[in-house]
Coordinates of C-alpha atoms in Angstrom, one line a residue:
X1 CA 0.0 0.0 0.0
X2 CA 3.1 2.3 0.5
X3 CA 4.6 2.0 -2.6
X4 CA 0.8 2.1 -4.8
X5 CA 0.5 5.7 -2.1
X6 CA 4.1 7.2 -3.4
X7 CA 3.7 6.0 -7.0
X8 CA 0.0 7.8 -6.9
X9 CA 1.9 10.9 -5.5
X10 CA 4.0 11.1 -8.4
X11 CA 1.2 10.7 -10.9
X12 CA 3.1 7.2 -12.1
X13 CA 0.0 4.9 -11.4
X14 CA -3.4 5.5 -10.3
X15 CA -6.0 2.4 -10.1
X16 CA -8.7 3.7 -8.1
X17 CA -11.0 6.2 -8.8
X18 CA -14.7 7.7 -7.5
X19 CA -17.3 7.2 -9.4
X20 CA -21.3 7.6 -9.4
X21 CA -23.9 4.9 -8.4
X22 CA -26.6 4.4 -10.8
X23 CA -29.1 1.3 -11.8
X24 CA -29.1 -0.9 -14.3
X25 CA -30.9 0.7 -17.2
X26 CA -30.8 -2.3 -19.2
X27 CA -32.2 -4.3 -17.2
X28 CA -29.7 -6.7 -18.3
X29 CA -26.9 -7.3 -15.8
X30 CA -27.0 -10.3 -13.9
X31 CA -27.9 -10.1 -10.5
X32 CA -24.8 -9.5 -7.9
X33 CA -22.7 -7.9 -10.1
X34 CA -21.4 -4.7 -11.2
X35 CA -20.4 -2.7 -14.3
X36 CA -17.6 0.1 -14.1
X37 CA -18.6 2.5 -17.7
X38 CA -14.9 3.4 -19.4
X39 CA -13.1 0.4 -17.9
X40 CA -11.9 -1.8 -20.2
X41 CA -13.2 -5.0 -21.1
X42 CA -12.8 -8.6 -22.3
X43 CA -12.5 -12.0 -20.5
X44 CA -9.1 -11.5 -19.0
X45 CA -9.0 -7.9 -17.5
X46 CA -10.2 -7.2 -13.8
X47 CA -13.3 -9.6 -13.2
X48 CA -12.9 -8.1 -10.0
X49 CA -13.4 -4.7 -8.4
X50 CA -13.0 -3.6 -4.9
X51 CA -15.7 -0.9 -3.8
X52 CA -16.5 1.2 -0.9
X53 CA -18.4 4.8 0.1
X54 CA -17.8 7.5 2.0
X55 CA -17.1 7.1 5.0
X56 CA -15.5 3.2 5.1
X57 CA -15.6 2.4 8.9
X58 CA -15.9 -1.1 9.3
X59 CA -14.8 -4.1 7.2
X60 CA -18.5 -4.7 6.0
X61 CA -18.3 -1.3 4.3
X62 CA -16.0 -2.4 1.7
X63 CA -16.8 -5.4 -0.8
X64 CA -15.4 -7.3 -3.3
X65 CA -17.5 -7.6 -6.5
X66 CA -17.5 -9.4 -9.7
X67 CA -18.1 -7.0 -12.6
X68 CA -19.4 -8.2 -16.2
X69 CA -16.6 -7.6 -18.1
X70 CA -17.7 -9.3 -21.5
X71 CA -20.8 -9.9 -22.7
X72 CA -23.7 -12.5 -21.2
X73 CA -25.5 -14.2 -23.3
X74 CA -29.0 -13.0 -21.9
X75 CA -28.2 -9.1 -23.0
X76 CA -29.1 -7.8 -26.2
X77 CA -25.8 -6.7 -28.5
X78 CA -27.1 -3.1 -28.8
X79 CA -27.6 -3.3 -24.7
X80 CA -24.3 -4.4 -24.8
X81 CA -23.6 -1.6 -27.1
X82 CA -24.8 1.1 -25.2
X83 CA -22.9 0.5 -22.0
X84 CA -19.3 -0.1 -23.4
X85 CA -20.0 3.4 -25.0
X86 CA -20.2 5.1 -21.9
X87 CA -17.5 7.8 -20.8
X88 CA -15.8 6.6 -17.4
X89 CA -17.7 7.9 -14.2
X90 CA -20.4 5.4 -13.3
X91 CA -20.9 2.3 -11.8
X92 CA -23.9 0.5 -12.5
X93 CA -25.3 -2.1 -10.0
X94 CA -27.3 -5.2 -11.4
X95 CA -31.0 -5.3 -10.6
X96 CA -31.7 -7.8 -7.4
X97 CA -34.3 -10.2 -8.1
X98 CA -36.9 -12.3 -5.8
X99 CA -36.8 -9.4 -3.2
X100 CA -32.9 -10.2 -2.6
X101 CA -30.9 -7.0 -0.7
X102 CA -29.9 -5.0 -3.5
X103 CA -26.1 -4.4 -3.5
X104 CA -25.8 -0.4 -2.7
X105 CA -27.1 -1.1 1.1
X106 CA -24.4 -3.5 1.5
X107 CA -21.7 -1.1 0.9
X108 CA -21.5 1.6 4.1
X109 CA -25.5 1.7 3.5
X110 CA -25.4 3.6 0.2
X111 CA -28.1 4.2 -2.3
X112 CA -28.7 5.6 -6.3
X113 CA -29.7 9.3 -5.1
X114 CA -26.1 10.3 -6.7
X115 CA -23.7 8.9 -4.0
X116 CA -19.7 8.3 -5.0
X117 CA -18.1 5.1 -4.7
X118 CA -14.8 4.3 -4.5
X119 CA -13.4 1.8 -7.3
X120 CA -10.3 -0.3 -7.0
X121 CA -9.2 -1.5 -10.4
X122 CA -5.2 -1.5 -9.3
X123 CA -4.2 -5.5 -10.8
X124 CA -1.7 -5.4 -8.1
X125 CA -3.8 -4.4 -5.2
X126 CA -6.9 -6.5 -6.2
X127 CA -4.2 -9.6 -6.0
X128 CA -2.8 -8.9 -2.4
X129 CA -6.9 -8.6 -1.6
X130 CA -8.0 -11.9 -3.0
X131 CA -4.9 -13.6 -1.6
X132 CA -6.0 -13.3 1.8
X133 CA -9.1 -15.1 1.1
X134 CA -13.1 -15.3 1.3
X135 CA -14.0 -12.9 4.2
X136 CA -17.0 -10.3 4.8
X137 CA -16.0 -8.1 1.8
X138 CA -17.0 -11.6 -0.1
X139 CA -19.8 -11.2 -2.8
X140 CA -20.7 -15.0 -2.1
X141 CA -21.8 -13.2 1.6
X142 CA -24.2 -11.9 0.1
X143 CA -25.5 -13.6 -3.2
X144 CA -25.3 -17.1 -3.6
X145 CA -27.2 -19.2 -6.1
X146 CA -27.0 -23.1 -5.3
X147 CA -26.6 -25.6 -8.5
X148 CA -25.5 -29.0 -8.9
X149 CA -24.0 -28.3 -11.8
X150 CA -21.5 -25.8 -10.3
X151 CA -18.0 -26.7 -9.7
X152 CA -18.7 -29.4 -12.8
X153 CA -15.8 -29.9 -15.7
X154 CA -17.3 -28.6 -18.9
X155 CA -16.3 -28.7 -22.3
X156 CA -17.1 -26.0 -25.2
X157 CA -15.9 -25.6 -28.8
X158 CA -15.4 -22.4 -29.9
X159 CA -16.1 -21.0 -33.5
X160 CA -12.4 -21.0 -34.0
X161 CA -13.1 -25.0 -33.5
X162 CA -10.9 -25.4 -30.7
X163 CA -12.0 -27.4 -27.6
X164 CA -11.6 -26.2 -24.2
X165 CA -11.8 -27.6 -21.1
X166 CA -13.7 -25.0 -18.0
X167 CA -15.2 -25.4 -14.9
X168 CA -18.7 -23.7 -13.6
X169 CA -17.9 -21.1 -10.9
X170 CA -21.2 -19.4 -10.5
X171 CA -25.3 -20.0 -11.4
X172 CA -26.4 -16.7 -11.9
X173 CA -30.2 -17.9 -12.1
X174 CA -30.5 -17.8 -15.9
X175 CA -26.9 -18.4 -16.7
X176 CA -23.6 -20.3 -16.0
X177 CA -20.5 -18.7 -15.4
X178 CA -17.9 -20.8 -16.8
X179 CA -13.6 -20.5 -16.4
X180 CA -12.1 -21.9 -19.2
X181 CA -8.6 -19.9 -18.0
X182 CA -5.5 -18.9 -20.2
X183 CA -6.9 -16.5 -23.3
X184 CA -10.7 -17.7 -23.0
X185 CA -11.3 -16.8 -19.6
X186 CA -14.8 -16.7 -17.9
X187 CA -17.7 -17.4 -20.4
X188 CA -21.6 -17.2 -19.8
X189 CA -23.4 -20.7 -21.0
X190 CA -26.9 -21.5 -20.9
X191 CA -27.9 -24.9 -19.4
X192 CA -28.2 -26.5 -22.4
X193 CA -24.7 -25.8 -23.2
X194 CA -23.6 -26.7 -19.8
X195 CA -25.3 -30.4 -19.5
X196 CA -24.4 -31.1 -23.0
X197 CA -20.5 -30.3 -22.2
X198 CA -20.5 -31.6 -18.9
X199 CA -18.0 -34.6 -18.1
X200 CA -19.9 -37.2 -16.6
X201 CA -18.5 -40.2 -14.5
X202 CA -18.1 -43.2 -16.8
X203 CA -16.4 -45.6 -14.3
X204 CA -14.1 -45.4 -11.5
X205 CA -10.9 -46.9 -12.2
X206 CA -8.7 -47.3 -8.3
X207 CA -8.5 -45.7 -5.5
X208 CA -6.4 -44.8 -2.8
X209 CA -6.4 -44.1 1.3
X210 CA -4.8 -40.6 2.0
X211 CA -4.8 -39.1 5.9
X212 CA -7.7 -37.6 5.9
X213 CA -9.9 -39.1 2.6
X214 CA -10.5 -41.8 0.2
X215 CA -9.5 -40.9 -3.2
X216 CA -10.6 -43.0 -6.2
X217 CA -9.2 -42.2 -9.8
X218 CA -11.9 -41.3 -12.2
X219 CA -12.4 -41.8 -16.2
X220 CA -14.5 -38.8 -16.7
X221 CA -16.4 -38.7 -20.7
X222 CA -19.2 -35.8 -22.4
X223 CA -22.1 -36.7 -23.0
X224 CA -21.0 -38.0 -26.7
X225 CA -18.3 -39.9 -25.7
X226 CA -15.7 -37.5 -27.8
X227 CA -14.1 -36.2 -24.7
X228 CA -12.5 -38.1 -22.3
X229 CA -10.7 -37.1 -18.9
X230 CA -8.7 -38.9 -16.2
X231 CA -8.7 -37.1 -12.4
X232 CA -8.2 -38.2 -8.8
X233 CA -11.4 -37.2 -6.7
X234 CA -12.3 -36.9 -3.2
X235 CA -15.0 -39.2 -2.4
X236 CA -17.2 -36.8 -0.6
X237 CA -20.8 -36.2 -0.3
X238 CA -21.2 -34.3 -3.2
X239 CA -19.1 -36.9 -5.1
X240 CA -21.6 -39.8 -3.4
X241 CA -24.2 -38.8 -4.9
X242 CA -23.3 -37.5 -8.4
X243 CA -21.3 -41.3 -9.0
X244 CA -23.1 -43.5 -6.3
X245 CA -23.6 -46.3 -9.4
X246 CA -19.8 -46.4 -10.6
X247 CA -19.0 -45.9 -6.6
X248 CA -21.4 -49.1 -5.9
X249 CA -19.8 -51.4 -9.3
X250 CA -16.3 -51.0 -8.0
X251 CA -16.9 -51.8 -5.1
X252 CA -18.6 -54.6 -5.9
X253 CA -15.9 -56.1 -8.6
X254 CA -13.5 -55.3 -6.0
X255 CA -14.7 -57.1 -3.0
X256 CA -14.7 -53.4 -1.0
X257 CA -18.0 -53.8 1.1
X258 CA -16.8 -55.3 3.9
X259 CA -13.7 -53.1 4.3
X260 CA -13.6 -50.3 7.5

């Protein structure tokens, strides 16, 4: 924080700025998360933004938010459009929905009458607060949508017909949020898309006794059979029930019922 004070002193680097609340007047940004107008965009640049008001007293006044930083597939292209044409200066909060808190309250109780927030965009600075891990500034705190499809290995071929391999991160209650990393980053997939990418459990192939779990290796495929994957997986709840029929056959053909 010392050296990102002296280097804004000097007018070498300045990541944070104050900016105007307003609401979404598309209608059109998922719930939960933010957009910053005149920041740039595209898969790999900040999906996440630190943001505070006037005056930040406690912890809980400051969060850490995803922002939509590329398009979702549930806004119009001229929606899409309009808000990458703004000048910097505003940051626009998505709509909640099923009488959820909306977002401004959550941050030092502010509202949309024309209040400032403070932005962090600083790469640097957004790293050393994500390092020290989920805490009350967390947006999952606050708005969490529960699928059992998240945290599933997913598959998608691009239009360049390359095939990558992501994982779900988030249900955003229309959409999936999927991380596909290096130059793809996070994409938004419909369900359709999801299930019909999704790696399924086709058989479980050994397993192993760590200190604190059993660990079976698992021959993942799609749905099509013309993707296949090979992991070690915790055999945890979750786990139990989404393979509890290639669990049950291996421990069958390998006389594992009666062990402790």
């Amino acid at each position: 924080l010392k050296s990102y004070e002296n280097d804004c002193e000097n007018f070498t680097r300045r990541g944070h700025s104050y900016v105007v609340g307003v609401a979404d007047p598309t209608n059109e940004i998922p719930e939960g998360y933010i957009f910053v107008s005149g920041l740039g965009v595209g898969p790999s640049w900040r999906t996440k933004l630190w943001i505070t008001r006037s005056p930040c007293t406690e912890v809980d006044n400051a969060r850490l938010l995803p922002r939509v930083s590329v398009r979702p597939r549930s806004m119009s292209k001229s929606n899409w459009q309009f808000l990458t044409s703004l000048h910097f200066g505003v940051v626009i909060f998505g709509a909640p929905k099923n009488d959820a808190k909306p977002l401004p309250p959550t941050i030092a109780e502010g509202d949309l009458d024309g209040d400032l927030y403070l932005v962090c965009f600083d790469e640097e600075i957004l790293q050393s607060i994500q390092k020290r891990g989920p805490s009350t500034t967390d947006e999952n705190k606050f708005i969490v949508h529960k699928d059992n499809l998240v945290g599933q290995k997913v598959t998608k071929t691009f239009d360049d017909g390359l095939m990558c391999s992501g994982k779900v991160i988030r249900f955003m209650g229309e959409e999936y949020l999927v991380d596909f990393g290096g130059g793809r980053g996070e994409q938004y997939l419909t369900k359709d898309e999801v299930v019909n990418g999704r790696f399924f459990v086709d058989r479980i192939l050994s397993h192993r006794r760590t200190r604190k779990n059993v660990e079976v290796e698992v021959e993942w495929k799609t749905p099509d059979g013309s993707n296949t994957s090979k992991t070690w997986q915790i055999v945890d709840k979750q786990f139990k029930e989404e393979a509890s029929g290639a669990l049950a056959d291996y421990a069958i053909n390998h006389d594992l019922l009666s062990e402790p």
